[in-house]
Coordinates of C-alpha atoms in Angstrom, one line a residue:
Chain A
M1255 CA -29.4 -54.5 1.3
L1256 CA -30.4 -54.5 -2.4
N1257 CA -33.6 -56.4 -1.6
Y1258 CA -34.4 -54.0 1.2
C1259 CA -33.9 -51.0 -1.2
L1260 CA -36.1 -52.6 -3.9
S1261 CA -38.9 -53.4 -1.5
R1262 CA -38.8 -49.8 -0.1
L1263 CA -38.8 -48.5 -3.7
G1264 CA -41.8 -50.6 -4.5
Q1265 CA -43.6 -49.2 -1.5
L1266 CA -42.6 -45.7 -2.6
I1267 CA -44.0 -46.2 -6.1
L1268 CA -47.2 -47.7 -4.7
M1269 CA -47.7 -44.8 -2.4
L1270 CA -47.1 -42.3 -5.1
F1271 CA -49.6 -44.0 -7.4
L1272 CA -52.2 -44.0 -4.6
A1273 CA -51.5 -40.4 -3.8
S1274 CA -52.0 -39.4 -7.4
V1275 CA -55.3 -41.4 -7.7
V1276 CA -56.6 -39.9 -4.5
I1277 CA -55.7 -36.3 -5.5
F1278 CA -57.2 -36.9 -9.0
A1279 CA -60.4 -38.4 -7.5
V1280 CA -60.8 -35.6 -5.0
I1281 CA -60.5 -32.9 -7.7
Q1282 CA -62.9 -34.7 -10.0
N1283 CA -65.5 -34.9 -7.2
T1284 CA -65.3 -31.3 -6.0
P1285 CA -68.6 -29.5 -6.1
G1286 CA -69.3 -27.5 -9.3
D1287 CA -68.7 -28.1 -13.1
P1288 CA -65.3 -26.8 -14.1
A1289 CA -66.7 -25.7 -17.5
L1290 CA -69.4 -23.7 -15.8
I1291 CA -67.0 -22.2 -13.4
R1292 CA -64.8 -21.0 -16.3
L1293 CA -67.6 -19.6 -18.4
G1294 CA -69.9 -18.3 -15.7
T1295 CA -73.6 -19.0 -15.3
E1296 CA -74.6 -17.0 -18.4
A1297 CA -73.2 -19.5 -20.8
T1298 CA -75.5 -21.4 -23.2
P1299 CA -75.6 -25.3 -23.0
E1300 CA -73.7 -25.4 -26.4
Q1301 CA -70.9 -23.2 -25.1
V1302 CA -70.7 -25.3 -22.0
E1303 CA -70.5 -28.5 -24.1
M1304 CA -67.7 -27.0 -26.2
E1305 CA -65.8 -25.9 -23.2
R1306 CA -66.2 -29.4 -21.7
V1307 CA -64.7 -30.9 -24.9
R1308 CA -61.9 -28.3 -24.8
L1309 CA -61.1 -29.2 -21.2
G1310 CA -61.2 -32.9 -22.1
L1311 CA -64.1 -33.5 -19.7
H1312 CA -66.0 -35.7 -22.3
R1313 CA -63.4 -38.5 -22.0
T1314 CA -63.8 -41.4 -19.5
L1315 CA -62.2 -41.1 -16.1
P1316 CA -59.3 -43.5 -16.6
E1317 CA -58.5 -41.7 -19.9
R1318 CA -58.5 -38.4 -18.1
Y1319 CA -56.4 -39.8 -15.3
A1320 CA -53.8 -41.1 -17.7
I1321 CA -53.6 -37.8 -19.5
W1322 CA -53.4 -35.9 -16.2
L1323 CA -50.6 -38.1 -14.9
G1324 CA -48.7 -37.8 -18.2
D1325 CA -48.9 -34.1 -18.0
A1326 CA -47.9 -34.2 -14.3
A1327 CA -44.9 -36.3 -15.1
R1328 CA -43.7 -33.6 -17.5
L1329 CA -44.4 -31.1 -14.7
D1330 CA -47.2 -29.6 -16.7
F1331 CA -50.0 -28.9 -14.2
G1332 CA -51.7 -26.2 -16.4
K1333 CA -52.2 -22.6 -15.4
S1334 CA -53.4 -21.2 -12.1
F1335 CA -57.0 -20.0 -12.2
S1336 CA -56.3 -17.0 -10.1
T1337 CA -52.9 -15.7 -11.4
G1338 CA -52.8 -17.2 -14.9
L1339 CA -49.2 -18.3 -14.3
P1340 CA -48.0 -21.8 -15.0
V1341 CA -48.6 -23.9 -11.9
S1342 CA -45.1 -25.5 -12.0
E1343 CA -43.4 -22.1 -11.8
T1344 CA -45.6 -21.0 -8.9
I1345 CA -44.8 -24.2 -7.1
A1346 CA -41.1 -24.0 -7.8
D1347 CA -40.9 -20.4 -6.4
A1348 CA -42.9 -21.3 -3.3
F1349 CA -40.9 -24.5 -2.7
A1350 CA -37.6 -22.5 -2.8
Q1351 CA -38.9 -20.4 0.0
T1352 CA -40.2 -23.3 2.0
L1353 CA -36.8 -25.1 1.6
K1354 CA -35.0 -22.0 3.0
L1355 CA -37.4 -21.9 6.0
A1356 CA -37.4 -25.6 6.6
S1357 CA -33.5 -25.8 6.4
L1358 CA -33.2 -23.1 9.1
A1359 CA -35.9 -24.8 11.2
A1360 CA -34.1 -28.2 10.8
L1361 CA -30.8 -26.7 11.9
I1362 CA -32.4 -25.0 14.9
G1363 CA -34.3 -28.2 15.8
L1364 CA -31.2 -30.4 15.5
V1365 CA -29.0 -28.1 17.5
F1366 CA -31.4 -27.2 20.3
G1367 CA -33.2 -30.6 20.4
T1368 CA -29.9 -32.5 20.8
A1369 CA -28.4 -30.0 23.2
L1370 CA -31.5 -30.0 25.5
G1371 CA -31.8 -33.8 25.3
I1372 CA -28.1 -34.3 26.3
T1373 CA -28.4 -31.7 29.1
A1374 CA -31.5 -33.4 30.5
A1375 CA -30.0 -36.8 30.3
L1376 CA -26.8 -35.8 32.1
N1377 CA -28.8 -34.1 34.8
R1378 CA -31.3 -36.9 35.1
G1379 CA -33.8 -36.3 37.9
R1380 CA -32.3 -33.0 39.0
W1381 CA -33.9 -29.6 38.6
L1382 CA -32.4 -28.9 35.2
D1383 CA -33.9 -32.1 33.9
N1384 CA -37.3 -31.2 35.4
T1385 CA -37.2 -27.7 34.0
I1386 CA -36.4 -28.9 30.5
A1387 CA -39.2 -31.5 30.8
A1388 CA -41.7 -28.8 32.0
L1389 CA -40.6 -26.3 29.3
T1390 CA -40.9 -28.9 26.5
A1391 CA -44.3 -29.9 27.8
V1392 CA -45.5 -26.3 27.7
A1393 CA -44.1 -25.8 24.2
F1394 CA -45.7 -29.0 23.0
S1395 CA -49.1 -28.0 24.3
L1396 CA -49.1 -24.7 22.4
P1397 CA -50.3 -25.1 18.8
S1398 CA -47.9 -23.5 16.2
F1399 CA -50.3 -20.7 15.3
A1400 CA -50.5 -19.7 19.0
L1401 CA -46.7 -19.9 19.5
G1402 CA -46.1 -18.0 16.2
T1403 CA -48.6 -15.3 17.2
L1404 CA -47.1 -14.9 20.6
L1405 CA -43.6 -14.5 19.1
V1406 CA -45.0 -11.8 16.8
I1407 CA -46.6 -10.0 19.8
V1408 CA -43.4 -10.1 21.8
F1409 CA -40.7 -9.5 19.2
A1410 CA -42.4 -7.6 16.5
V1411 CA -45.2 -5.6 18.1
T1412 CA -43.9 -5.0 21.6
L1413 CA -40.1 -5.0 21.3
R1414 CA -40.0 -4.1 17.6
W1415 CA -36.9 -6.1 17.1
L1416 CA -38.1 -8.2 14.1
P1417 CA -40.5 -7.7 11.2
P1418 CA -43.9 -9.4 11.9
S1419 CA -44.3 -11.1 8.6
G1420 CA -43.4 -11.6 4.9
L1421 CA -40.0 -11.8 3.3
G1422 CA -38.9 -8.3 2.6
N1423 CA -37.7 -7.5 -0.9
S1424 CA -34.9 -8.7 -3.2
S1425 CA -32.4 -6.0 -2.1
N1426 CA -32.2 -7.7 1.4
T1427 CA -28.9 -8.6 2.8
A1428 CA -28.4 -12.0 4.3
L1429 CA -28.9 -10.5 7.7
D1430 CA -32.2 -8.9 6.7
T1431 CA -33.4 -12.3 5.3
L1432 CA -32.5 -13.9 8.6
R1433 CA -34.5 -11.3 10.5
F1434 CA -37.5 -12.3 8.5
L1435 CA -36.8 -16.0 8.8
I1436 CA -36.0 -16.4 12.4
M1437 CA -39.5 -16.3 14.0
P1438 CA -41.2 -18.6 11.5
A1439 CA -38.2 -21.0 11.7
V1440 CA -38.3 -21.1 15.5
T1441 CA -42.1 -21.7 15.4
L1442 CA -41.7 -24.5 12.8
A1443 CA -38.8 -26.0 14.7
M1444 CA -40.5 -26.1 18.1
P1445 CA -42.3 -29.5 17.8
F1446 CA -39.1 -30.9 16.3
I1447 CA -37.0 -29.6 19.3
V1448 CA -39.4 -31.1 21.8
V1449 CA -39.6 -34.5 20.1
L1450 CA -35.9 -34.7 19.5
A1451 CA -35.0 -33.6 23.1
R1452 CA -37.2 -36.3 24.6
Y1453 CA -35.8 -38.9 22.3
V1454 CA -32.1 -38.0 22.8
R1455 CA -32.7 -37.9 26.6
T1456 CA -34.2 -41.4 26.7
S1457 CA -31.7 -43.0 24.4
L1458 CA -28.7 -41.4 26.1
I1459 CA -29.9 -42.5 29.5
E1460 CA -30.3 -46.0 28.2
A1461 CA -26.8 -45.9 26.6
L1462 CA -25.2 -44.7 29.8
Q1463 CA -26.5 -47.8 31.6
Q1464 CA -24.8 -50.2 29.1
D1465 CA -21.9 -52.4 30.1
Y1466 CA -19.5 -50.7 27.7
V1467 CA -20.0 -47.5 29.6
T1468 CA -19.2 -49.2 32.9
T1469 CA -16.1 -50.7 31.3
A1470 CA -15.0 -47.3 30.0
R1471 CA -15.5 -45.8 33.5
A1472 CA -13.5 -48.7 35.0
K1473 CA -10.7 -48.0 32.6
G1474 CA -10.6 -44.5 34.2
L1475 CA -11.7 -42.5 31.2
S1476 CA -13.0 -39.0 31.9
R1477 CA -16.8 -38.4 32.0
R1478 CA -16.5 -36.2 28.9
T1479 CA -14.8 -38.9 26.9
I1480 CA -17.3 -41.5 28.0
V1481 CA -20.3 -39.4 27.2
I1482 CA -19.1 -38.1 23.8
T1483 CA -17.3 -41.1 22.3
H1484 CA -19.1 -44.0 23.9
A1485 CA -22.6 -43.2 24.9
L1486 CA -23.6 -40.4 22.6
R1487 CA -22.6 -42.1 19.4
N1488 CA -24.8 -45.0 20.1
A1489 CA -27.6 -42.9 21.5
L1490 CA -27.8 -40.9 18.3
I1491 CA -28.5 -43.8 16.0
P1492 CA -32.2 -44.1 16.6
T1493 CA -32.4 -40.4 16.6
V1494 CA -31.6 -40.3 12.9
T1495 CA -35.0 -41.7 12.1
I1496 CA -36.9 -39.3 14.3
A1497 CA -34.9 -36.4 12.7
G1498 CA -35.5 -37.6 9.2
L1499 CA -39.2 -38.0 9.7
Q1500 CA -39.5 -34.6 11.3
I1501 CA -37.7 -33.1 8.3
G1502 CA -40.3 -34.5 6.0
N1503 CA -42.9 -32.9 8.3
L1504 CA -41.1 -29.6 8.2
L1505 CA -41.3 -29.5 4.4
A1506 CA -44.9 -30.7 4.1
G1507 CA -46.3 -29.3 7.3
A1508 CA -45.4 -25.7 7.2
T1509 CA -48.9 -24.6 6.3
V1510 CA -49.8 -23.1 9.7
T1511 CA -46.5 -21.4 10.3
E1512 CA -46.4 -19.9 6.9
T1513 CA -49.9 -18.6 7.3
V1514 CA -49.1 -17.0 10.6
F1515 CA -46.1 -15.1 9.1
S1516 CA -47.6 -14.5 5.6
Y1517 CA -44.5 -16.4 4.4
P1518 CA -44.8 -17.1 0.6
G1519 CA -44.0 -20.8 0.8
L1520 CA -45.6 -24.0 -0.3
G1521 CA -47.9 -24.5 2.7
R1522 CA -49.5 -21.1 2.4
L1523 CA -49.8 -21.6 -1.4
I1524 CA -51.8 -24.8 -0.9
I1525 CA -54.1 -23.2 1.7
E1526 CA -54.7 -20.3 -0.6
A1527 CA -55.3 -22.5 -3.6
V1528 CA -57.8 -24.7 -1.6
T1529 CA -59.7 -21.7 -0.2
S1530 CA -59.9 -19.9 -3.5
L1531 CA -60.8 -23.2 -5.4
D1532 CA -57.8 -22.8 -7.7
Y1533 CA -58.0 -26.5 -8.8
P1534 CA -54.9 -26.7 -11.1
L1535 CA -52.8 -25.2 -8.4
V1536 CA -54.3 -27.4 -5.7
Q1537 CA -53.6 -30.6 -7.8
G1538 CA -50.1 -29.6 -8.6
A1539 CA -49.2 -28.4 -5.2
L1540 CA -50.7 -31.4 -3.4
L1541 CA -49.1 -33.9 -5.7
F1542 CA -45.7 -32.1 -5.4
T1543 CA -45.9 -31.9 -1.6
A1544 CA -46.9 -35.6 -1.3
T1545 CA -44.0 -36.6 -3.5
V1546 CA -41.5 -34.6 -1.5
F1547 CA -42.9 -36.0 1.8
L1548 CA -42.8 -39.6 0.5
L1549 CA -39.3 -39.2 -0.9
C1550 CA -38.1 -37.9 2.5
T1551 CA -39.7 -40.9 4.3
F1552 CA -38.1 -43.2 1.7
L1553 CA -34.6 -41.7 2.2
V1554 CA -35.0 -42.0 6.0
D1555 CA -35.8 -45.7 5.6
L1556 CA -32.8 -46.3 3.5
A1557 CA -30.5 -44.4 5.8
Y1558 CA -31.9 -46.3 8.7
G1559 CA -31.3 -49.6 6.9
L1560 CA -27.7 -48.5 6.3
I1561 CA -27.1 -47.6 10.0
D1562 CA -28.9 -50.6 11.6
P1563 CA -28.5 -53.9 9.8
R1564 CA -31.3 -55.5 11.9
I1565 CA -33.8 -53.4 10.0
R1566 CA -32.9 -54.6 6.5
T1567 CA -32.6 -58.3 7.5
A1568 CA -36.0 -58.2 9.2
G1569 CA -37.6 -59.0 5.9
G1570 CA -39.0 -55.4 5.6
Chain B
M446 CA -35.1 -50.8 32.6
T447 CA -34.6 -54.5 33.1
Q448 CA -37.0 -57.2 34.3
T449 CA -35.3 -57.6 37.7
D450 CA -35.6 -53.9 38.3
L451 CA -39.3 -54.1 37.9
Q452 CA -39.7 -57.0 40.2
G453 CA -37.5 -55.4 42.8
E454 CA -39.5 -52.3 42.9
A455 CA -42.8 -54.2 43.0
A456 CA -41.5 -56.2 45.9
L457 CA -40.6 -53.0 47.8
A458 CA -43.8 -51.1 47.0
P459 CA -46.6 -51.1 49.5
P460 CA -49.6 -53.4 48.8
A461 CA -51.7 -52.4 45.9
R462 CA -54.7 -51.4 48.0
T463 CA -53.1 -48.4 49.7
R464 CA -51.7 -47.1 46.5
I465 CA -54.9 -46.1 44.7
K466 CA -56.1 -44.2 47.8
L467 CA -56.0 -40.7 46.4
P468 CA -56.6 -39.7 42.8
D469 CA -53.6 -38.3 41.1
T470 CA -53.1 -34.6 41.6
R471 CA -52.8 -34.0 37.9
L472 CA -56.0 -35.9 37.3
L473 CA -57.8 -33.6 39.9
I474 CA -56.4 -30.4 38.4
G475 CA -57.0 -31.5 34.8
A476 CA -60.5 -32.7 35.4
T477 CA -61.5 -29.6 37.3
G478 CA -60.1 -27.3 34.6
V479 CA -61.7 -29.2 31.8
G480 CA -65.0 -29.3 33.7
L481 CA -64.9 -25.6 34.3
I482 CA -64.2 -24.8 30.6
V483 CA -66.9 -27.2 29.4
L484 CA -69.3 -25.4 31.9
L485 CA -68.3 -22.0 30.5
A486 CA -69.1 -23.2 27.0
L487 CA -72.4 -24.8 28.0
L488 CA -73.5 -21.6 29.8
A489 CA -72.3 -19.3 27.1
P490 CA -75.8 -18.0 26.4
L491 CA -76.2 -17.0 30.1
L492 CA -72.7 -15.7 30.6
A493 CA -72.0 -13.8 27.4
P494 CA -72.8 -10.1 27.9
Y495 CA -73.4 -9.6 24.1
D496 CA -74.4 -11.5 21.0
P497 CA -71.0 -12.9 19.8
N498 CA -71.6 -11.7 16.3
A499 CA -73.0 -8.2 17.2
Q500 CA -70.7 -5.5 15.8
H501 CA -70.2 -2.3 17.8
L502 CA -68.4 -0.4 15.1
A503 CA -67.8 2.6 17.3
A504 CA -65.8 0.4 19.7
R505 CA -63.3 -1.4 17.6
L506 CA -60.1 -3.0 18.9
R507 CA -60.8 -1.8 22.5
P508 CA -58.6 -3.0 25.4
P509 CA -60.5 -4.6 28.4
S510 CA -62.9 -2.3 30.2
P511 CA -65.9 -2.6 32.4
Q512 CA -68.1 -2.4 29.3
Y513 CA -66.1 -5.0 27.4
P514 CA -64.4 -7.2 30.0
L515 CA -61.9 -8.7 27.6
G516 CA -61.9 -5.9 24.9
T517 CA -63.3 -6.0 21.4
D518 CA -62.1 -7.2 18.0
H519 CA -61.6 -5.4 14.7
L520 CA -65.4 -5.2 14.1
G521 CA -66.1 -4.1 17.6
R522 CA -67.4 -7.6 18.7
D523 CA -67.2 -8.4 22.4
L524 CA -64.2 -10.7 22.9
L525 CA -65.6 -12.4 26.0
S526 CA -68.8 -13.3 24.3
R527 CA -67.0 -14.6 21.2
L528 CA -64.6 -16.6 23.5
L529 CA -67.5 -18.3 25.3
Y530 CA -69.2 -19.2 22.1
G531 CA -66.0 -20.0 20.3
L532 CA -65.2 -22.7 22.9
R533 CA -68.2 -24.7 21.6
P534 CA -66.9 -25.7 18.2
S535 CA -63.4 -26.5 19.6
L536 CA -64.8 -28.8 22.3
L537 CA -67.6 -30.2 20.2
S538 CA -65.4 -30.9 17.1
G539 CA -62.6 -32.3 19.3
L540 CA -65.0 -34.6 21.1
A541 CA -66.8 -35.7 17.9
A542 CA -63.5 -36.5 16.2
V543 CA -62.2 -38.5 19.1
M544 CA -65.5 -40.4 19.4
L545 CA -65.4 -41.2 15.7
A546 CA -61.8 -42.4 16.0
G547 CA -62.6 -44.3 19.2
V548 CA -65.7 -46.2 18.0
F549 CA -64.5 -47.1 14.5
G550 CA -60.8 -47.6 15.6
T551 CA -61.9 -50.0 18.3
A552 CA -64.2 -51.9 16.1
I553 CA -61.6 -52.3 13.4
G554 CA -58.9 -53.2 16.0
V555 CA -61.1 -55.9 17.7
V556 CA -62.0 -57.4 14.3
A557 CA -58.3 -57.5 13.2
G558 CA -57.2 -59.0 16.5
Y559 CA -60.0 -61.6 16.7
F560 CA -59.8 -63.0 13.2
R561 CA -56.0 -62.5 12.7
G562 CA -54.6 -63.8 9.4
V563 CA -55.8 -62.1 6.2
P564 CA -58.3 -59.6 7.7
D565 CA -55.6 -58.5 10.2
A566 CA -53.0 -58.0 7.5
L567 CA -55.5 -56.1 5.2
I568 CA -56.5 -53.8 8.0
G569 CA -52.9 -53.2 9.0
R570 CA -52.0 -52.2 5.4
V571 CA -54.9 -49.8 5.1
L572 CA -54.1 -48.2 8.4
D573 CA -50.4 -47.9 7.3
L574 CA -51.7 -46.0 4.3
L575 CA -53.6 -43.7 6.5
I576 CA -50.6 -42.8 8.7
A577 CA -48.2 -42.4 5.8
W578 CA -49.4 -38.8 5.4
P579 CA -49.3 -35.7 7.4
A580 CA -52.8 -35.2 8.8
I581 CA -53.1 -31.9 7.0
F582 CA -53.3 -33.7 3.6
I583 CA -56.4 -35.7 4.7
A584 CA -57.9 -32.5 6.0
L585 CA -57.3 -30.7 2.8
A586 CA -58.7 -33.5 0.7
L587 CA -61.9 -33.6 2.8
V588 CA -62.3 -29.8 2.7
L589 CA -62.1 -30.0 -1.1
L590 CA -64.7 -32.7 -1.2
L591 CA -67.1 -31.3 1.4
G592 CA -66.3 -27.6 1.5
P593 CA -64.9 -25.9 4.5
G594 CA -66.7 -26.5 7.7
P595 CA -66.9 -28.7 10.8
T596 CA -68.0 -31.9 9.0
G597 CA -64.8 -32.3 6.9
I598 CA -62.4 -31.4 9.7
V599 CA -64.1 -33.7 12.2
I600 CA -63.8 -36.6 9.8
A601 CA -60.2 -35.6 9.0
I602 CA -59.1 -35.4 12.7
G603 CA -61.0 -38.7 13.4
L604 CA -59.2 -40.5 10.6
A605 CA -55.9 -39.2 11.8
E606 CA -56.5 -40.5 15.4
L607 CA -58.2 -43.7 14.3
P608 CA -55.1 -45.9 13.8
V609 CA -53.9 -45.6 17.4
F610 CA -57.2 -46.7 18.7
A611 CA -57.2 -49.6 16.3
R612 CA -53.8 -50.6 17.4
V613 CA -54.6 -50.5 21.1
A614 CA -57.9 -52.5 20.6
R615 CA -56.1 -55.0 18.4
A616 CA -53.3 -55.6 21.0
V617 CA -55.8 -56.2 23.8
T618 CA -57.9 -58.5 21.6
L619 CA -54.8 -60.5 20.6
A620 CA -53.9 -60.9 24.3
N621 CA -57.4 -62.1 25.3
T622 CA -58.6 -64.3 22.5
G623 CA -56.5 -67.2 23.7
L624 CA -57.7 -66.9 27.3
L625 CA -59.8 -69.5 29.0
H626 CA -63.0 -67.4 29.4
V627 CA -63.1 -66.7 25.7
E628 CA -62.5 -70.3 24.9
A629 CA -65.3 -71.2 27.3
A630 CA -67.7 -68.7 25.6
V631 CA -66.8 -70.2 22.2
S632 CA -67.4 -73.7 23.5
I633 CA -70.9 -73.0 24.8
G634 CA -71.7 -71.6 21.3
A635 CA -71.8 -67.8 22.0
S636 CA -71.9 -65.8 18.8
T637 CA -68.8 -64.0 17.5
P638 CA -70.3 -60.5 18.1
R639 CA -71.3 -61.4 21.6
I640 CA -67.8 -62.7 22.4
M641 CA -66.3 -59.5 21.0
L642 CA -68.6 -57.3 22.9
R643 CA -69.0 -59.1 26.2
H644 CA -65.8 -61.1 26.6
I645 CA -63.1 -59.1 24.9
L646 CA -64.2 -55.4 24.7
P647 CA -64.3 -54.9 28.5
F648 CA -60.6 -55.6 28.8
A649 CA -59.9 -53.0 26.2
I650 CA -61.9 -50.3 28.0
P651 CA -59.1 -49.0 30.4
P652 CA -56.4 -48.6 27.8
L653 CA -59.0 -47.1 25.4
I654 CA -60.0 -44.5 28.0
V655 CA -56.3 -43.5 28.3
Q656 CA -56.0 -43.3 24.6
F657 CA -59.2 -41.2 24.5
A658 CA -57.6 -38.8 26.9
I659 CA -54.4 -38.6 25.0
A660 CA -56.2 -38.0 21.7
A661 CA -58.4 -35.3 23.1
P662 CA -55.9 -32.5 23.4
Q663 CA -54.4 -33.5 20.0
A664 CA -57.9 -33.2 18.4
V665 CA -58.5 -29.8 20.0
I666 CA -55.2 -28.5 18.7
A667 CA -56.0 -29.9 15.3
E668 CA -59.4 -28.2 15.2
A669 CA -58.0 -24.9 16.4
S670 CA -55.3 -25.1 13.8
L671 CA -57.6 -25.9 10.9
S672 CA -60.0 -23.2 12.0
F673 CA -57.1 -20.8 12.1
L674 CA -56.4 -21.8 8.5
G675 CA -60.0 -20.9 7.6
L676 CA -60.9 -24.5 6.9
G677 CA -63.1 -25.1 10.0
T678 CA -65.8 -23.0 11.6
Q679 CA -66.8 -20.4 9.0
P680 CA -67.2 -16.7 9.7
P681 CA -68.9 -14.8 11.3
D682 CA -69.3 -17.6 13.9
P683 CA -66.5 -17.6 16.4
S684 CA -64.0 -20.3 17.1
L685 CA -60.7 -20.1 19.0
G686 CA -58.5 -20.6 15.9
A687 CA -60.4 -18.2 13.7
M688 CA -60.3 -15.5 16.4
V689 CA -56.5 -15.6 16.4
S690 CA -56.3 -15.5 12.6
N691 CA -58.7 -12.5 12.6
A692 CA -56.6 -10.7 15.2
L693 CA -53.4 -11.3 13.4
L694 CA -53.9 -8.5 10.9
Y695 CA -54.6 -5.9 13.7
L696 CA -51.8 -6.9 16.2
S697 CA -50.1 -3.5 15.9
R698 CA -53.3 -1.8 17.2
S699 CA -54.5 -4.4 19.7
I700 CA -53.1 -7.6 21.0
Y701 CA -56.1 -8.6 23.1
G702 CA -57.9 -10.2 20.1
A703 CA -55.1 -12.7 19.9
L704 CA -54.0 -13.0 23.5
V705 CA -57.5 -13.9 24.8
P706 CA -58.1 -17.0 22.6
I707 CA -54.4 -18.1 22.8
A708 CA -54.5 -18.0 26.6
T709 CA -57.7 -20.0 26.6
I710 CA -56.3 -22.6 24.2
A711 CA -53.2 -23.0 26.3
V712 CA -55.2 -23.5 29.5
L713 CA -57.5 -25.9 27.8
I714 CA -54.7 -28.0 26.3
L715 CA -52.8 -28.0 29.6
C716 CA -55.8 -29.2 31.5
L717 CA -56.6 -31.9 28.9
T718 CA -53.0 -33.0 29.0
L719 CA -52.9 -33.1 32.8
L720 CA -56.1 -35.1 32.7
A721 CA -54.6 -37.6 30.3
D722 CA -51.4 -38.0 32.3
G723 CA -53.4 -38.5 35.5
L724 CA -55.7 -41.0 33.9
Q725 CA -52.8 -42.9 32.5
E726 CA -51.1 -43.0 35.9
T727 CA -54.3 -44.2 37.6
L728 CA -55.4 -46.8 35.1
D729 CA -52.0 -48.2 34.0
P730 CA -50.4 -50.0 37.0
K731 CA -47.2 -50.7 35.0
R732 CA -46.5 -47.1 34.4
R733 CA -47.2 -46.2 38.0
M734 CA -44.6 -48.7 39.1
R735 CA -42.1 -47.5 36.5
R736 CA -42.3 -44.0 37.8
G737 CA -41.7 -44.9 41.4

């Protein structure tokens, strides 16, 4: 197990290093001279040169990368071009919001995904199974921005039950916050629900055909006991990976959903930073999101190794 | 599903000849739908009642009427005209991205499968690096490098779809390199590229067509989402995703600006998915048997 952990840790560090190099390289190669962008086109060549020295642009690329990485390790990403606030604070605020949204989405996804999967598996081949299959297929073919917009049209514009976007203000009660969160959370959870439902259905059907289930039935155990204590427990093991990977996606991939609902999270922050060419913010936010995503994948791998001994002995 | 099950079913099934008689229903519906939508996009200049970018400021956010069949957006632009023209970047970028992924993915996969050993391991590692990220990261990096627009997002979507094509092509190549006809080709001194193209690639075509069909709806969704985020087709030119993001701000006054492109995307994706399912059923005999 220790070997397995160490090899996964090595991979994690390698991926983090690669991510930082790519992000650094991308920002270095963006069109436009940062010194010129800061000073405007009216600046004299001498002023531009001084600004370049001040920004450290006269150093060699590896030097600049080392300095940048050192700063990043101390969570110092500089100040946002557009707001002047420290990038790390901006990211921390946005991440707190994304975390709230992603947790609710994960909860919705786990509950509904598992429930739908079990229902479909227990009614295999009957109309309920087919209905669930059809519904999940439709939900899957609707992009998040379309689903989110449809939810806004139905629940905010037509029925007026829920606020269309944003997060309200700080005097919100928990219930108010939930009213703001529910539509984006459902939108974000939808692909998760679909993937999980399909996965749980397949693995539960498989588990129900195993010999130990036949044995349990022969012993005269009730259907409920067989499903819950025998089949389901085994069926859920592979589901852990799927769920874990999806949670990584929830944290990193909320860009579209957050944009639909003008939700002040990390995803929307990145998109805004990219479209307004706020490079310090882009660098910080991308590096942070990549790290969070890689950490999630890493933890899922470890959890999977713990649950299934075959994985860690496979020389991984 | 056990091995004996499969054999049992195969034994009971009617002979192969009668089974491929009719094309799959889903294939028919999907192909017809996709065909119609492509036709609409191609004939946009003939069918569109207005210039898609022409603003009729006196007629903003109108509901459907004889004058504006699907209504107008917040700048009084005719939604039907914008829809017809907006289909073009979605279809074109989607197609371009899948072609890119298909051609390069297949080439990489065949090389990896043919040479095995070190090239195979290297290619595998690089592809692993590519799929370790959510596709949006690749898209953002390319948008930063190339600026927002179709080029960046086509490459991004292509890169995201590429590993699957490589994997399919590699698997088929691995399965075929050991076969007699390849050995025969090697022994009469055929060149490596010739063996790859003439003796291995043909076997990869059916699974690659299926993969192509599976990747197409994903690529269209990705293009629409990136355009929705403002990273794809740039204003004022219409695209399905950008139409939705424009309409989002004015939903309380008119929902048509959002409903029209959303309904179109939903139908397009549904048809593409049906087409993919149908093709898979028709071209993959194993799957046809399993369903039975």
